[in-house]
XYZ file of C-alpha atoms in Angstrom:
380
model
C 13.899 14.410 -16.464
C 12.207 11.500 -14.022
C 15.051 10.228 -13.373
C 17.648 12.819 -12.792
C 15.823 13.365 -9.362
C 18.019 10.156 -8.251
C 21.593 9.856 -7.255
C 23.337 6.136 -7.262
C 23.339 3.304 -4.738
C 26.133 3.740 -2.312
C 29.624 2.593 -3.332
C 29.412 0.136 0.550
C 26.213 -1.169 -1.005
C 27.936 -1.884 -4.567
C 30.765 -3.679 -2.846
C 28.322 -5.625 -0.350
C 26.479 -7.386 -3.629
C 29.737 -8.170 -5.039
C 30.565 -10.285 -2.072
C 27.331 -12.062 -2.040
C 26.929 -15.567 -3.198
C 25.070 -16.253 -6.364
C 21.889 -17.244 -5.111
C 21.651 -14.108 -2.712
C 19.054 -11.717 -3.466
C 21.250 -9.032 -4.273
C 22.978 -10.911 -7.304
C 19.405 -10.846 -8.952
C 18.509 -7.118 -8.186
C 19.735 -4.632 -11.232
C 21.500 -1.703 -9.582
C 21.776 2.027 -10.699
C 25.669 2.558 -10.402
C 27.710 5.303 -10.991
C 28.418 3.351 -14.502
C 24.638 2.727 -15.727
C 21.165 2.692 -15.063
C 18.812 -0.056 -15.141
C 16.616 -0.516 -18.313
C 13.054 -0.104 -17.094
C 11.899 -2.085 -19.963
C 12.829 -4.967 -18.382
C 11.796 -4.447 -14.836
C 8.652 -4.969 -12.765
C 9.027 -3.970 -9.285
C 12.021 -0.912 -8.408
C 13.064 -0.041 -5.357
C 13.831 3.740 -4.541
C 14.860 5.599 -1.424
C 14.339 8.618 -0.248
C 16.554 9.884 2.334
C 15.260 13.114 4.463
C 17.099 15.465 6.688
C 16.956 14.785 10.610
C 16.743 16.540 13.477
C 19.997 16.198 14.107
C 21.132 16.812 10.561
C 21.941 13.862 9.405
C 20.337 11.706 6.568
C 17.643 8.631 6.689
C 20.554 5.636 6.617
C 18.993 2.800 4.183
C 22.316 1.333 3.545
C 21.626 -1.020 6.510
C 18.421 -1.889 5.253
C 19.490 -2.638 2.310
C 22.577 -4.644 3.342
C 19.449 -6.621 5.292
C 17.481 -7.375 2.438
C 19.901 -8.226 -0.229
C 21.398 -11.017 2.400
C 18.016 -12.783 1.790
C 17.504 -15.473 -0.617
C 14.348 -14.830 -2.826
C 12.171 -17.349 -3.407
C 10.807 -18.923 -6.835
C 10.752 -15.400 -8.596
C 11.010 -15.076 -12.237
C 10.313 -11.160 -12.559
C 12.952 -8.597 -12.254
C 13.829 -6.342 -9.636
C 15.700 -3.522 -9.806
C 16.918 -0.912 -7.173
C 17.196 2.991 -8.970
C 18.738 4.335 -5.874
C 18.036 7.008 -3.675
C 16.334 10.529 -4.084
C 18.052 13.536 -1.710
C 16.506 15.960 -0.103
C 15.131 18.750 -1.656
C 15.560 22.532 -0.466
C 12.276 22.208 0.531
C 9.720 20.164 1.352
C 7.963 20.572 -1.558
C 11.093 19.725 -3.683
C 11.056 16.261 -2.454
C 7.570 15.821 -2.966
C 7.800 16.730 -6.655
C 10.426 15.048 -7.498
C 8.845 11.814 -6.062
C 5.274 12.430 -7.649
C 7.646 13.102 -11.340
C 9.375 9.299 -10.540
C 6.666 7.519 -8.952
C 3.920 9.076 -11.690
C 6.353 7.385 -14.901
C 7.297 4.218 -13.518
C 3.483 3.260 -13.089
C 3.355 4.266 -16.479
C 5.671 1.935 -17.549
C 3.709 -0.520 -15.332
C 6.846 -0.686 -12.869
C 5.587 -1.455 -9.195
C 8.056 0.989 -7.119
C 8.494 0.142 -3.503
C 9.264 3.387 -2.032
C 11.504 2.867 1.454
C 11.172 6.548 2.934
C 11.970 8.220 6.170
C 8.311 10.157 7.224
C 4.721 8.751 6.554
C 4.029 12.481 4.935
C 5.059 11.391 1.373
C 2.648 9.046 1.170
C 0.869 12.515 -0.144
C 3.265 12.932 -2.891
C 2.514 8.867 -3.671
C -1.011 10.078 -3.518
C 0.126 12.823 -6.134
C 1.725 10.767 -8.472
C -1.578 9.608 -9.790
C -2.953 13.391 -10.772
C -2.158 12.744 -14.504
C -3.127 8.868 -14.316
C -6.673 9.327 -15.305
C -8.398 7.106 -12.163
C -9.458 7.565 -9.080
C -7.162 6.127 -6.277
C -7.954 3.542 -3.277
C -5.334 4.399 -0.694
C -4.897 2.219 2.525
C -2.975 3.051 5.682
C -1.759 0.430 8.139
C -0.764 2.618 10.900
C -1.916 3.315 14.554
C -3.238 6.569 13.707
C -5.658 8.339 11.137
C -3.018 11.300 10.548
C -5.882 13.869 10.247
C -4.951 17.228 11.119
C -6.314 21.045 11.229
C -6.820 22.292 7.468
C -4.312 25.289 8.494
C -1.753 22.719 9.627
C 1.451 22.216 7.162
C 1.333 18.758 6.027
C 3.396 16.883 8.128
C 4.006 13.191 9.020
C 0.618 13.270 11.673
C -1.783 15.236 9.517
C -0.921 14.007 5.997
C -4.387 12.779 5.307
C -6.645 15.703 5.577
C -4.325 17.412 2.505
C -5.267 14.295 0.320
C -8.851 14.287 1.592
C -9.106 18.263 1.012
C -6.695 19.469 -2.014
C -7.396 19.840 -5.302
C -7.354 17.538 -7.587
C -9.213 15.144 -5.761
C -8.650 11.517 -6.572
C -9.446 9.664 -3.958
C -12.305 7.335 -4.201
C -11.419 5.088 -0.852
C -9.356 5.238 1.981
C -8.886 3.075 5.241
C -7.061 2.250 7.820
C -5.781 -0.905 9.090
C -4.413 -1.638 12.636
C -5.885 1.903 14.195
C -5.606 1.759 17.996
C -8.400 3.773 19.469
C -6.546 5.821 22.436
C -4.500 7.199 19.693
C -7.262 8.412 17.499
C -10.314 11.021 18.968
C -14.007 10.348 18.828
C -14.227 13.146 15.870
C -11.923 11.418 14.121
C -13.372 8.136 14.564
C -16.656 9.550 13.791
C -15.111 11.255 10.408
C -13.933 8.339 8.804
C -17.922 7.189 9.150
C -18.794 10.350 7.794
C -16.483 10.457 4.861
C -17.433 6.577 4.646
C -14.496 5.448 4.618
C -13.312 2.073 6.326
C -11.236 1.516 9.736
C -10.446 -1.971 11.054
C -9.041 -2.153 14.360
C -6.040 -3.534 15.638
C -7.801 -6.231 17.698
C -10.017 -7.327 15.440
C -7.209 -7.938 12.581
C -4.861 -9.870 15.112
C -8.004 -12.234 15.632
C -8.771 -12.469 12.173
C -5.944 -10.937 9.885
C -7.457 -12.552 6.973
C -10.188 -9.638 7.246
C -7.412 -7.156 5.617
C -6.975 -9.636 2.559
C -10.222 -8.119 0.528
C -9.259 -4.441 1.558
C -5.625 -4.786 -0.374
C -7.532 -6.415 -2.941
C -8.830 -3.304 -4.067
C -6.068 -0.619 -3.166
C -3.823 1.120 -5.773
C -1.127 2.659 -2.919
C -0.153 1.090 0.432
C 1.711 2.893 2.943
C 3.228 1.585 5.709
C 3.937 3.055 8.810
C 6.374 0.926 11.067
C 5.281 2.257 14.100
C 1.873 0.763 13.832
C 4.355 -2.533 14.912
C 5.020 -3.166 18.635
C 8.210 -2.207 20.099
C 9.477 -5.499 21.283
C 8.553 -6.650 17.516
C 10.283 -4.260 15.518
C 13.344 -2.909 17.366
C 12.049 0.541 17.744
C 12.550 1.791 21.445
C 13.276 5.124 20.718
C 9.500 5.711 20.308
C 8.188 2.624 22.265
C 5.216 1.241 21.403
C 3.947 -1.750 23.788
C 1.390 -2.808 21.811
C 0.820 -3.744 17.755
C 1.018 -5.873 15.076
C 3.435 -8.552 15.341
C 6.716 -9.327 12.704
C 4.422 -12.345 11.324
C 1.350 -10.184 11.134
C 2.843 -7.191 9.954
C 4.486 -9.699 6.618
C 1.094 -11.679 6.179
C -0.460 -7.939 5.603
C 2.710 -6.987 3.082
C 1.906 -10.404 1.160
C -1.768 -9.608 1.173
C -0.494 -6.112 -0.677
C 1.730 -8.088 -3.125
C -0.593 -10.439 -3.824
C -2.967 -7.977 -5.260
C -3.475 -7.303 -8.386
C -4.488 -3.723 -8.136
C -1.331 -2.482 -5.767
C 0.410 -0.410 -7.894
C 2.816 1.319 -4.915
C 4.099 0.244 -1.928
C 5.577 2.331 0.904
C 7.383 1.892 4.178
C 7.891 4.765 6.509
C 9.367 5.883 9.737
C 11.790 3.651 10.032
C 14.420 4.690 13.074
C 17.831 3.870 11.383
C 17.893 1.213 13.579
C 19.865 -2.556 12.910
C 17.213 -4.459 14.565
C 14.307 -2.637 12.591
C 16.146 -3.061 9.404
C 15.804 -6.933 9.737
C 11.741 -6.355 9.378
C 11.676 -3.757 6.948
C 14.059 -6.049 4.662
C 11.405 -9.333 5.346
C 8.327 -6.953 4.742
C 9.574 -6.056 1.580
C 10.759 -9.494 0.526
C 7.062 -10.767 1.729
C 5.695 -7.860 -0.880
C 7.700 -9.463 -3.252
C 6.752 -12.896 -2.469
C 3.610 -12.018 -2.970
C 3.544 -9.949 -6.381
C 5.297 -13.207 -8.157
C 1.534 -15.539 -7.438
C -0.761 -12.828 -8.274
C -3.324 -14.220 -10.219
C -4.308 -11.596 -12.334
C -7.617 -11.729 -11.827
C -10.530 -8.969 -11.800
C -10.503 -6.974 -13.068
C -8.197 -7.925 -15.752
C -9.858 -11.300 -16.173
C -13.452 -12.271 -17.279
C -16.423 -12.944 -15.285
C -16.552 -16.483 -17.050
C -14.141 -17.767 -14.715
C -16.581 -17.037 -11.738
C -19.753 -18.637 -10.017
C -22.369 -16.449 -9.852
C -24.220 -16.280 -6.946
C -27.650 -14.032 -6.241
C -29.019 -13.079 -3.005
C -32.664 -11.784 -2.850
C -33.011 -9.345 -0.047
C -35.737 -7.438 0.904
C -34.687 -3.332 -0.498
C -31.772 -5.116 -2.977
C -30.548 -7.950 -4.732
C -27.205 -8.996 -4.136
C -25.067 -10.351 -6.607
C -21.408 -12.352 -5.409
C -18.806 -13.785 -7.734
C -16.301 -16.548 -6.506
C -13.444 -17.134 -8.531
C -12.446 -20.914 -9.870
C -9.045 -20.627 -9.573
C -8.636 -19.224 -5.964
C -11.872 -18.790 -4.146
C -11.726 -15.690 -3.674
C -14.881 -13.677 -3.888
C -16.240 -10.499 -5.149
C -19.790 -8.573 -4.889
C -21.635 -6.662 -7.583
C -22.310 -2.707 -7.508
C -24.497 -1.281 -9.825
C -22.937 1.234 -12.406
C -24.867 4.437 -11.005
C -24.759 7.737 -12.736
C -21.819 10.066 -12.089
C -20.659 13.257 -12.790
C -16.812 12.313 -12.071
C -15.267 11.163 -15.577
C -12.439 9.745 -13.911
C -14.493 7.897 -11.618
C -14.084 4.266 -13.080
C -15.106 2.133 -10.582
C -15.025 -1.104 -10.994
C -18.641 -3.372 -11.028
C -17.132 -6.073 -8.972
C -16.206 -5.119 -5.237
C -14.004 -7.486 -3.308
C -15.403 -9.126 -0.239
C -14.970 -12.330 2.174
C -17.227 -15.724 2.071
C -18.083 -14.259 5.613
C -19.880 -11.478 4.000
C -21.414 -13.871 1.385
C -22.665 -15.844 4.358
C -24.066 -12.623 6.017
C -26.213 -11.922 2.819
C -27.729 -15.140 2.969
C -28.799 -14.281 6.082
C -30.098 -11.243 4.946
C -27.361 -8.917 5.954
C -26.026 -6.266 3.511
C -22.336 -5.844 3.826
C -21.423 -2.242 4.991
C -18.574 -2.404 1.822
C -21.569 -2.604 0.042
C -23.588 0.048 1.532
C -20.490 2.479 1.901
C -19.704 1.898 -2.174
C -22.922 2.585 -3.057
C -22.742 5.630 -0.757
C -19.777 7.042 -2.681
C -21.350 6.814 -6.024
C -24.513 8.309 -5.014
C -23.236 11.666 -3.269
């Protein structure tokens, strides 16, 4: 039933692979032809688009986007990737959503990592969705310009998609946050929400002077969406809604690496993209950088024991602070204390990801606000 949702690849996209060369990235994808469908069995990371009705009636075009990133040569990737084709619009909204959440809910279940190329940011809420019957509570992060809160009357749409997975039942959402936000975009209640709902916000300029920041944050997300217009308009091609300022092409891929390199990221999304050839070029390198970056994961926690780790305590004055760093990539981690909960899907994990910055801090009798804010979340 999944998979009836989704119509082929386009018959200008089937012949464009065929002309590739052999060490092209398309002759490695699996494709879902007229002819066949890919065997899931044998796939780790599927592609899937979903085109959405315009304005102007028309449908999201991914074929140049896809024509983009098939032209690229993949790196030294052993897993394969497979691209299940497209999902059309639905009579309504809602449609689309559901038939999404169905896909998107059994390919994690066959531990398939989709990368969902979309037209509007607002089905990251149907992403959101697909993890209702998932058992676990869901870390969500945002790079975008914007929170995307909106009035709880509003219909969910592409700028207030956030307070329907912050306010509607079931709620799975353990952690959000937001990377890249640009403060004249965003009000002071907002601002002062995402403090409230402790939740975490990094700002544009402090990630451009230090993107490595980000790197613990995807470290510890299940779902990544992407919204393309937290990218500068001289950067990304788009100036039909120009944007002078944002992340750069090279910062925008070192934060979809950071998401592939996780071993927690479980979706990936990339949104309002404006059908345009020059934009297509990033989205296809973002995605390959996502890609990149799945094939060195390093599996670590929480799927690997804390016998691989150096175990660090800091005494503090109202805690003790306990940091792990790993022995194969240095990465480190910080301790919460299992607290009592009511929420039986809430199965957080002990370790917390963090920086050697923060480890520094502690020693210097700082408690890391990642710290305070987890702890926060599993006392209230």
């Amino acid at each position: 039933m999944e998979f009836n949702f989704l119509v082929p690849i386009d018959d200008e996209i089937s012949q464009f692979v065929r002309n590739l060369s052999t060490q092209q990235l398309g002759s490695k994808v699996v494709f879902h032809s007229s002819d066949e469908f890919p065997d899931l069995d044998k796939i780790r990371i599927a592609i899937v688009g979903v085109l959405e009705e315009k304005k102007d009636g028309a449908l999201t075009d991914l074929k140049c986007i896809r024509r983009e990133l098939y032209s690229l040569f993949p790196g030294n990737w052993e897993s394969s990737i497979a691209d299940i084709g497209n999902i059309l619009p639905g009579h309504s909204q809602k449609d689309t959503y559901f038939a999404l959440q169905k896909l998107l809910t059994s390919l994690i279940k066959k531990d398939v990592i989709p990368i969902v190329i979309g037209g509007s940011q607002d089905l990251t809420y149907a992403m959101y969705r697909a993890y209702d019957n998932l058992e676990q509570m869901v870390n969500l992060v945002s790079i975008d310009s914007k929170f995307d809160f909106g009035k709880e009357s509003d219909p969910i749409a592409p700028s207030s998609f956030l307070t329907k997975i912050v306010l509607d039942e079931p709620n799975n959402l353990f952690n959000f946050c937001n990377i890249g936000y640009q403060t004249y975009f965003n009000s002071q209640e907002e601002i002062d929400l995402i403090e409230k709902l402790f939740f975490d916000a990094y700002r544009l300029g402090d990630i451009s002077n230090s993107i490595s920041l980000a790197e613990p944050v995807f470290r510890d997300a299940d779902i990544v969406s992407l919204d393309l217009t937290s990218i500068k308009s001289p950067e990304s091609g788009n100036f039909h809604n120009f944007n002078p300022n944002g992340f750069t092409g090279k910062e925008i891929c070192t934060l979809s690496r950071y998401a592939g390199l996780s071993d927690k990221v479980s979706l990936f999304g990339v949104f309002n993209h404006n059908d345009s050839d020059q934009e297509s070029k990033l989205i296809s390198q973002i995605i390959w950088y996502f890609v990149e970056g799945f094939h060195y994961r390093s599996n670590e926690y929480p799927f690997g024991s804390k016998d691989n780790y150096l175990r660090y305590i800091i005494p503090l004055e109202s805690a003790e602070l306990v940091f792990y760093k790993s022995h194969r990539t240095d990465r480190w981690w910080i301790e919460i204390p299992h607290l009592s909960t009511n929420n039986t899907k809430l199965k957080k994990s002990a370790l917390l990801p963090c920086s050697y910055e923060e480890y520094l801090a502690a020693c210097n009798q700082e408690i890391p606000e990642r710290w305070w804010k987890a702890q926060r979340k599993n006392i209230v």
